[in-house]
XYZ file of C-alpha atoms in Angstrom:
496
model
C 0.000 0.000 0.000
C 1.405 3.426 -0.940
C 2.016 6.199 1.602
C -0.985 8.149 0.298
C -3.260 5.076 0.415
C -2.231 4.383 4.016
C -2.870 8.017 4.906
C -6.359 7.865 3.417
C -7.097 4.796 5.531
C -5.784 6.471 8.689
C -7.858 9.615 8.031
C -11.007 7.480 7.665
C -10.224 5.716 10.946
C -9.639 9.007 12.797
C -12.906 10.395 11.416
C -14.730 7.276 12.549
C -13.531 7.291 16.187
C -13.164 11.094 16.523
C -10.171 13.391 16.932
C -10.524 13.282 20.711
C -9.710 9.581 20.732
C -7.235 9.414 17.854
C -4.797 12.055 16.634
C -5.296 12.866 12.932
C -2.391 11.397 10.918
C 0.173 13.809 9.445
C -0.215 14.260 5.710
C 2.464 12.797 3.397
C 4.942 15.330 2.075
C 3.775 14.747 -1.487
C 0.400 16.340 -0.646
C 2.002 19.557 0.702
C -0.742 19.888 3.340
C 0.613 21.996 6.245
C -1.884 22.340 9.104
C 0.474 21.628 12.008
C -0.496 24.797 13.899
C -4.229 24.053 13.813
C -6.257 22.153 16.401
C -6.837 18.423 16.065
C -10.399 19.044 14.889
C -9.267 21.476 12.170
C -6.473 19.145 11.052
C -8.981 16.303 10.733
C -11.405 18.434 8.719
C -8.608 19.648 6.423
C -7.417 16.071 5.936
C -10.946 14.895 5.201
C -11.390 17.619 2.578
C -8.173 16.594 0.805
C -9.082 12.894 1.079
C -12.484 13.593 -0.464
C -10.860 15.415 -3.394
C -8.447 12.532 -3.942
C -11.125 9.828 -3.920
C -13.361 11.796 -6.314
C -10.616 12.343 -8.887
C -10.808 10.691 -12.306
C -7.810 8.442 -11.632
C -5.924 7.320 -8.512
C -2.747 9.193 -7.705
C 0.338 7.417 -9.002
C 3.276 6.757 -6.686
C 5.418 9.852 -6.254
C 8.286 8.164 -8.066
C 6.288 7.542 -11.267
C 6.587 9.987 -14.134
C 3.294 10.775 -15.893
C 3.707 12.187 -19.369
C 1.444 15.042 -20.378
C -1.499 14.317 -22.670
C -0.858 14.977 -26.378
C -2.399 18.014 -28.014
C -6.008 17.583 -29.139
C -6.780 17.059 -32.809
C -10.566 17.336 -32.770
C -12.596 20.337 -31.570
C -14.927 19.864 -28.578
C -18.655 19.468 -29.068
C -20.908 22.522 -28.991
C -22.254 23.846 -25.702
C -25.722 22.455 -26.459
C -24.431 18.957 -27.287
C -22.233 19.021 -24.179
C -25.181 20.003 -21.997
C -27.220 17.092 -23.330
C -24.454 14.581 -22.590
C -24.006 16.009 -19.096
C -27.742 15.705 -18.505
C -27.748 12.067 -19.619
C -24.791 11.148 -17.429
C -25.791 12.986 -14.275
C -29.543 13.677 -14.261
C -31.039 11.444 -16.928
C -34.703 12.190 -17.691
C -35.215 8.656 -19.063
C -34.799 5.057 -17.857
C -31.446 3.277 -17.649
C -32.004 1.339 -20.895
C -33.108 4.428 -22.790
C -30.221 6.432 -21.326
C -27.689 3.893 -22.591
C -29.246 4.077 -26.054
C -29.059 7.872 -26.045
C -25.443 7.990 -24.844
C -24.483 5.614 -27.661
C -26.399 7.797 -30.114
C -24.641 10.916 -28.770
C -21.251 9.260 -29.273
C -22.101 8.258 -32.839
C -23.255 11.765 -33.678
C -20.040 13.194 -32.207
C -18.007 10.726 -34.266
C -19.874 11.665 -37.444
C -19.302 15.366 -36.679
C -15.585 14.856 -36.059
C -15.882 16.265 -32.526
C -14.725 15.117 -29.085
C -16.028 14.959 -25.539
C -15.080 18.071 -23.517
C -12.336 17.414 -20.988
C -14.360 17.909 -17.818
C -16.885 15.217 -18.804
C -14.287 12.553 -19.590
C -14.037 11.002 -16.081
C -17.827 10.828 -15.757
C -18.254 9.269 -19.205
C -15.452 6.734 -18.709
C -16.849 5.693 -15.338
C -20.296 5.341 -16.932
C -18.969 3.231 -19.833
C -16.937 0.922 -17.591
C -20.037 -1.045 -16.616
C -21.767 -0.941 -19.985
C -20.241 -2.906 -22.826
C -22.522 -1.380 -25.490
C -21.480 2.142 -24.509
C -17.822 1.130 -24.280
C -18.004 -0.322 -27.805
C -19.152 3.072 -29.108
C -16.150 4.873 -27.609
C -13.384 5.871 -29.982
C -11.945 9.048 -31.395
C -14.674 11.072 -29.642
C -12.633 10.705 -26.435
C -9.895 12.819 -27.968
C -6.211 12.620 -27.074
C -6.798 13.382 -23.402
C -9.497 10.731 -23.117
C -7.150 8.031 -24.388
C -4.481 9.384 -22.043
C -6.865 9.051 -19.083
C -7.827 5.503 -20.043
C -4.193 4.444 -19.815
C -3.872 5.961 -16.318
C -6.714 4.019 -14.712
C -6.750 0.219 -14.585
C -10.543 0.249 -14.217
C -10.781 1.753 -17.714
C -7.985 -0.232 -19.349
C -10.278 -2.470 -21.443
C -12.678 0.216 -22.646
C -10.970 0.760 -25.992
C -10.309 -2.940 -26.668
C -12.530 -5.367 -28.550
C -13.554 -7.949 -25.905
C -13.192 -10.931 -28.240
C -9.819 -9.773 -29.558
C -8.467 -9.217 -26.051
C -9.559 -12.653 -24.917
C -7.828 -14.283 -27.864
C -4.734 -12.169 -27.359
C -4.383 -13.382 -23.764
C -3.282 -16.733 -25.119
C -1.022 -15.691 -27.954
C 0.896 -18.956 -27.520
C -2.183 -21.127 -27.090
C -1.203 -23.381 -29.991
C 1.911 -24.468 -28.093
C 0.311 -24.549 -24.660
C -2.879 -26.355 -25.716
C -1.736 -29.978 -25.118
C -0.791 -29.142 -21.509
C -3.997 -27.264 -20.604
C -6.755 -28.670 -18.433
C -9.858 -29.850 -20.289
C -11.841 -26.695 -19.475
C -8.968 -24.401 -20.495
C -8.323 -26.381 -23.681
C -11.960 -26.197 -24.812
C -12.158 -22.428 -24.193
C -8.819 -21.762 -25.899
C -9.791 -23.868 -28.916
C -13.155 -22.115 -29.331
C -11.491 -18.687 -29.258
C -8.634 -19.817 -31.499
C -11.071 -21.255 -34.025
C -12.724 -17.848 -34.391
C -9.358 -16.142 -34.817
C -7.766 -18.657 -37.229
C -9.966 -21.591 -38.337
C -7.217 -23.360 -40.297
C -4.659 -23.204 -37.465
C -7.186 -24.556 -34.964
C -8.142 -27.429 -37.272
C -4.501 -28.352 -37.921
C -3.778 -28.351 -34.193
C -6.723 -30.666 -33.500
C -5.593 -33.029 -36.262
C -2.058 -33.135 -34.849
C -3.158 -33.650 -31.234
C -6.146 -35.905 -31.939
C -4.742 -39.016 -30.264
C -3.250 -37.185 -27.262
C -6.288 -35.285 -25.922
C -9.251 -36.745 -24.047
C -12.530 -37.760 -25.673
C -14.273 -34.850 -23.960
C -11.819 -32.353 -25.447
C -12.123 -34.001 -28.880
C -15.940 -33.845 -28.763
C -16.052 -30.236 -27.532
C -13.427 -29.175 -30.078
C -15.430 -30.764 -32.911
C -18.529 -28.870 -31.733
C -16.448 -25.664 -31.728
C -15.660 -26.075 -35.451
C -18.918 -24.280 -36.289
C -17.363 -20.811 -36.875
C -15.680 -20.975 -40.269
C -16.952 -24.501 -40.991
C -16.045 -25.452 -44.564
C -15.173 -28.332 -46.858
C -11.601 -28.121 -45.553
C -12.881 -29.550 -42.245
C -14.436 -32.612 -43.875
C -11.405 -34.967 -43.641
C -11.125 -34.318 -39.905
C -14.863 -34.872 -39.422
C -14.722 -38.116 -41.420
C -11.921 -39.235 -39.095
C -14.095 -38.330 -36.106
C -16.885 -40.596 -37.408
C -14.562 -43.536 -36.610
C -13.696 -42.356 -33.098
C -14.084 -44.754 -30.190
C -16.143 -42.244 -28.192
C -19.834 -41.957 -29.018
C -19.860 -38.259 -28.043
C -17.163 -37.535 -30.649
C -19.005 -39.451 -33.375
C -22.271 -37.641 -32.618
C -20.545 -34.250 -32.662
C -18.958 -35.062 -36.030
C -22.291 -36.149 -37.513
C -23.919 -32.907 -36.328
C -21.168 -30.850 -37.986
C -21.410 -32.843 -41.226
C -25.165 -32.189 -41.258
C -24.160 -28.568 -41.927
C -22.003 -29.482 -44.945
C -24.482 -30.369 -47.716
C -21.638 -30.828 -50.195
C -19.798 -33.480 -48.170
C -19.381 -37.151 -49.072
C -21.487 -38.103 -46.046
C -24.288 -35.827 -47.289
C -24.174 -37.659 -50.629
C -24.429 -41.002 -48.824
C -27.402 -39.766 -46.800
C -29.019 -38.423 -49.978
C -28.783 -41.864 -51.561
C -30.465 -43.411 -48.513
C -33.262 -40.832 -48.697
C -33.886 -41.430 -52.406
C -34.574 -45.105 -51.657
C -37.310 -44.092 -49.191
C -39.206 -41.326 -51.037
C -41.645 -41.851 -53.888
C -43.844 -39.419 -55.841
C -47.427 -40.694 -55.851
C -50.747 -39.534 -57.256
C -52.005 -38.633 -60.693
C -54.124 -35.523 -60.306
C -52.677 -34.424 -56.946
C -49.048 -35.342 -56.645
C -47.716 -36.064 -53.163
C -44.719 -37.685 -51.497
C -44.843 -41.072 -49.862
C -41.984 -41.565 -47.396
C -41.148 -45.055 -46.119
C -39.287 -45.874 -42.923
C -35.855 -47.502 -43.390
C -34.709 -50.927 -42.294
C -32.249 -51.281 -39.446
C -29.012 -49.524 -40.414
C -25.958 -51.475 -41.530
C -22.433 -50.724 -40.316
C -21.896 -47.995 -42.927
C -25.114 -46.236 -41.922
C -24.232 -46.488 -38.224
C -20.853 -44.925 -39.012
C -22.671 -42.052 -40.716
C -24.625 -41.317 -37.542
C -27.715 -43.523 -37.592
C -28.467 -44.995 -34.178
C -27.134 -48.534 -33.842
C -29.702 -51.129 -32.738
C -28.816 -52.635 -29.349
C -29.181 -56.314 -28.495
C -32.851 -57.057 -28.201
C -33.769 -53.369 -28.379
C -34.490 -51.552 -31.617
C -35.351 -47.864 -31.724
C -38.490 -47.030 -33.752
C -37.707 -46.866 -37.492
C -38.862 -43.245 -37.433
C -35.694 -42.413 -35.452
C -33.586 -43.627 -38.363
C -35.821 -41.803 -40.841
C -35.398 -38.524 -38.949
C -31.612 -38.933 -39.007
C -31.636 -39.568 -42.759
C -33.894 -36.555 -43.421
C -31.702 -34.241 -41.353
C -28.480 -35.569 -42.868
C -29.431 -35.419 -46.568
C -29.011 -32.168 -48.543
C -32.225 -30.207 -48.990
C -31.646 -30.325 -52.722
C -32.361 -34.074 -52.580
C -36.040 -33.301 -52.111
C -36.270 -30.939 -55.068
C -34.311 -33.425 -57.204
C -36.908 -36.087 -56.375
C -39.936 -33.877 -57.083
C -38.526 -31.792 -59.912
C -40.097 -28.759 -58.224
C -38.927 -25.843 -56.090
C -38.916 -25.804 -52.266
C -42.384 -24.242 -51.875
C -44.076 -26.747 -54.222
C -42.097 -29.620 -52.702
C -43.269 -28.807 -49.168
C -46.886 -28.880 -50.377
C -46.309 -32.483 -51.457
C -45.190 -33.579 -47.968
C -48.172 -34.974 -46.057
C -46.389 -36.535 -43.093
C -46.231 -34.045 -40.196
C -43.157 -35.728 -38.689
C -41.261 -35.548 -41.971
C -42.209 -31.881 -42.261
C -40.856 -31.233 -38.743
C -37.558 -32.993 -39.533
C -37.269 -31.058 -42.773
C -37.739 -27.829 -40.822
C -34.895 -28.800 -38.484
C -32.694 -29.448 -41.512
C -33.528 -25.968 -42.854
C -32.566 -24.448 -39.496
C -29.345 -26.475 -39.294
C -28.248 -25.233 -42.718
C -29.620 -21.697 -42.274
C -31.052 -21.920 -45.791
C -32.910 -18.691 -46.631
C -34.780 -20.034 -49.678
C -36.147 -23.017 -47.779
C -36.936 -20.845 -44.752
C -39.118 -18.616 -46.928
C -40.815 -21.713 -48.332
C -41.466 -23.081 -44.824
C -43.026 -19.801 -43.715
C -45.156 -19.633 -46.881
C -46.281 -23.187 -46.123
C -47.498 -22.033 -42.706
C -44.957 -23.815 -40.517
C -45.263 -21.937 -37.164
C -41.644 -22.200 -36.001
C -40.477 -18.733 -34.885
C -36.814 -19.718 -35.415
C -37.435 -19.514 -39.159
C -38.085 -15.814 -38.743
C -34.412 -14.957 -38.311
C -33.448 -16.682 -41.569
C -35.724 -14.467 -43.645
C -34.712 -11.283 -45.473
C -35.141 -8.280 -43.183
C -38.167 -6.766 -44.935
C -39.939 -10.119 -45.094
C -39.170 -10.790 -41.431
C -40.645 -7.448 -40.384
C -43.841 -8.042 -42.377
C -44.292 -11.520 -40.940
C -43.724 -10.407 -37.356
C -46.240 -7.597 -37.897
C -48.776 -10.144 -39.149
C -48.198 -12.394 -36.140
C -48.746 -9.505 -33.725
C -51.881 -8.393 -35.574
C -53.473 -11.819 -35.829
C -53.888 -12.313 -32.045
C -53.156 -16.019 -32.432
C -51.481 -18.100 -29.742
C -48.602 -20.535 -29.935
C -45.818 -17.981 -30.405
C -43.563 -16.335 -27.870
C -44.150 -12.740 -28.982
C -42.148 -11.426 -26.046
C -39.010 -13.188 -27.248
C -39.681 -12.260 -30.864
C -40.156 -8.571 -30.077
C -37.092 -8.534 -27.812
C -34.911 -10.052 -30.523
C -36.256 -7.849 -33.318
C -33.862 -5.045 -34.362
C -34.747 -1.668 -32.859
C -36.302 0.684 -33.649
C -39.066 -1.504 -35.004
C -40.525 -0.822 -38.458
C -43.441 1.588 -38.095
C -46.007 -1.018 -39.174
C -44.851 -3.347 -36.394
C -44.982 -0.503 -33.894
C -48.539 0.324 -34.947
C -49.562 -3.327 -34.596
C -48.200 -3.460 -31.040
C -49.932 -0.191 -30.113
C -53.238 -1.541 -31.448
C -52.890 -4.675 -29.305
C -52.211 -2.886 -25.996
C -55.032 -0.318 -26.022
C -58.812 -0.285 -25.944
C -61.312 -2.657 -24.351
C -59.687 -5.740 -25.902
C -56.173 -4.800 -24.839
C -53.795 -7.769 -24.613
C -52.407 -7.342 -21.094
C -49.843 -10.097 -21.486
C -48.388 -8.446 -24.566
C -48.506 -5.091 -22.789
C -46.321 -6.321 -19.948
C -43.918 -7.930 -22.430
C -43.650 -4.880 -24.671
C -43.554 -2.090 -22.052
C -39.779 -2.197 -21.363
C -39.077 -2.152 -25.121
C -41.372 0.650 -26.247
C -39.139 3.684 -25.532
C -36.334 2.369 -27.734
C -38.472 0.409 -30.197
C -41.164 2.857 -31.360
C -40.081 5.255 -34.087
C -40.545 9.023 -33.926
C -43.064 8.926 -36.805
C -45.515 7.149 -34.485
C -45.871 10.124 -32.105
C -49.532 10.793 -33.095
C -50.456 7.133 -32.575
C -48.598 7.086 -29.225
C -50.513 10.154 -28.012
C -53.793 8.553 -29.095
C -52.908 5.287 -27.360
C -52.177 7.105 -24.089
C -55.815 8.132 -23.833
C -57.077 4.605 -24.574
C -54.965 2.474 -22.255
C -56.700 0.261 -19.661
C -57.032 1.890 -16.230
C -54.649 -0.623 -14.632
C -51.911 -0.086 -17.265
C -49.735 2.394 -15.377
C -46.623 0.569 -16.653
C -47.680 1.224 -20.252
C -48.543 4.837 -19.501
C -45.036 5.377 -18.101
C -43.453 3.579 -21.058
C -45.328 5.583 -23.700
C -44.714 8.877 -21.891
C -41.014 8.060 -21.751
C -41.143 7.176 -25.452
C -42.336 10.679 -26.295
C -39.654 12.182 -24.029
C -37.053 10.045 -25.763
C -38.191 11.200 -29.195
C -37.965 14.834 -28.064
C -34.482 14.213 -26.658
C -33.369 12.548 -29.899
C -34.576 15.554 -31.850
C -32.556 17.797 -29.556
C -29.484 15.619 -30.073
C -29.776 15.772 -33.837
C -30.218 19.546 -33.794
C -27.256 19.995 -31.414
C -24.889 18.354 -33.890
C -26.044 20.245 -36.978
């Protein structure tokens, strides 16, 4: 503990017990505080005043022996008085909720960046302290801090990570992870491999190939699952090797990864199995007849079909589901000679349709996702595979239809904000009037201030007068929405 730190502790102790019971400690020479002629009470008060100033400063005092270089000259001009006032208001006396305040601070920073301006010096400590606990705000920091802001960040350990990308810094911690990996514990090895795979997919794959026989089955299985980022045909030889692994967990992980490679040799083998099971039937109305397969042979078991145990056979539908999920989606259109939408109309078996949907989700296939939605498959996960405009229209329809079976709270939370105006209108319609959906109201209330666009101000004002009497939470949310819109307008004008 430094001399100053010890002095601060002693001052706090003297203040706690009183100067009559404990003599106030003499101030360190570095503080140049000379009150030796004063009474004990005055010395304690003077010490407390200095201690308060030290603890409120933007950065802790360095040891007296350290040399602190002066901040470089500023390059950018400070923001205007009006913009500065708005930032100060947000940081110290915010008129909006915490979530809305974070959104507005990020917006302020982006406007300052676009204007080529910086945060005024006296607000830097407050802003940096605010950003330290908010990753989204910290991510928006950059050149708006100016030269002195970056200088301050380097002086305070609590702010040291604010200007670093969190994923990059975590990868950089283990710059030698490729060499250290074989000696790591299982948990460390799995984490290091997952991060290394994101940074350099080829290097991670080559390491796993080289160390395959030396690491545990758990590490092999988890590493295979971590191949998802950057998964490509270059990973196929390793995954084929994993299909022959002694550990069931490794084989299952490899099969799941190969399900996502529709151009692999395994996918071609699964496609051949599917073709033997599917027939086009009907003369006037064509449909697909899908048979269940026989018990799998050794080659099929190697490809991921569940092996029958002695005296116990899984239902044949288990094997059929594994074939459907493992075959390329193009196998179905090859069989029917039609596109995805027309092909889905030919599938009458609900189970087959469900397995096909899982295959679409596994491959993140946009064309098939659109076809599934057009076919009326009510799986909300398909929503995030659709083009943005189509997704917004569909979500708006789901909100408007007042039908059950969908987690609208999750869907609205995950939807990009601000919402499209049509979606915002649909939500407003659902939460007002005599038939107000109270469940949706509670789900949407925390989102409304940052989700409803400024163009909806007239509809928001109208909704305020038509809310149920017991909807105080919605009244607060919509009032805050209008305040937020007014604040955003002020921000935009301040940076013009």
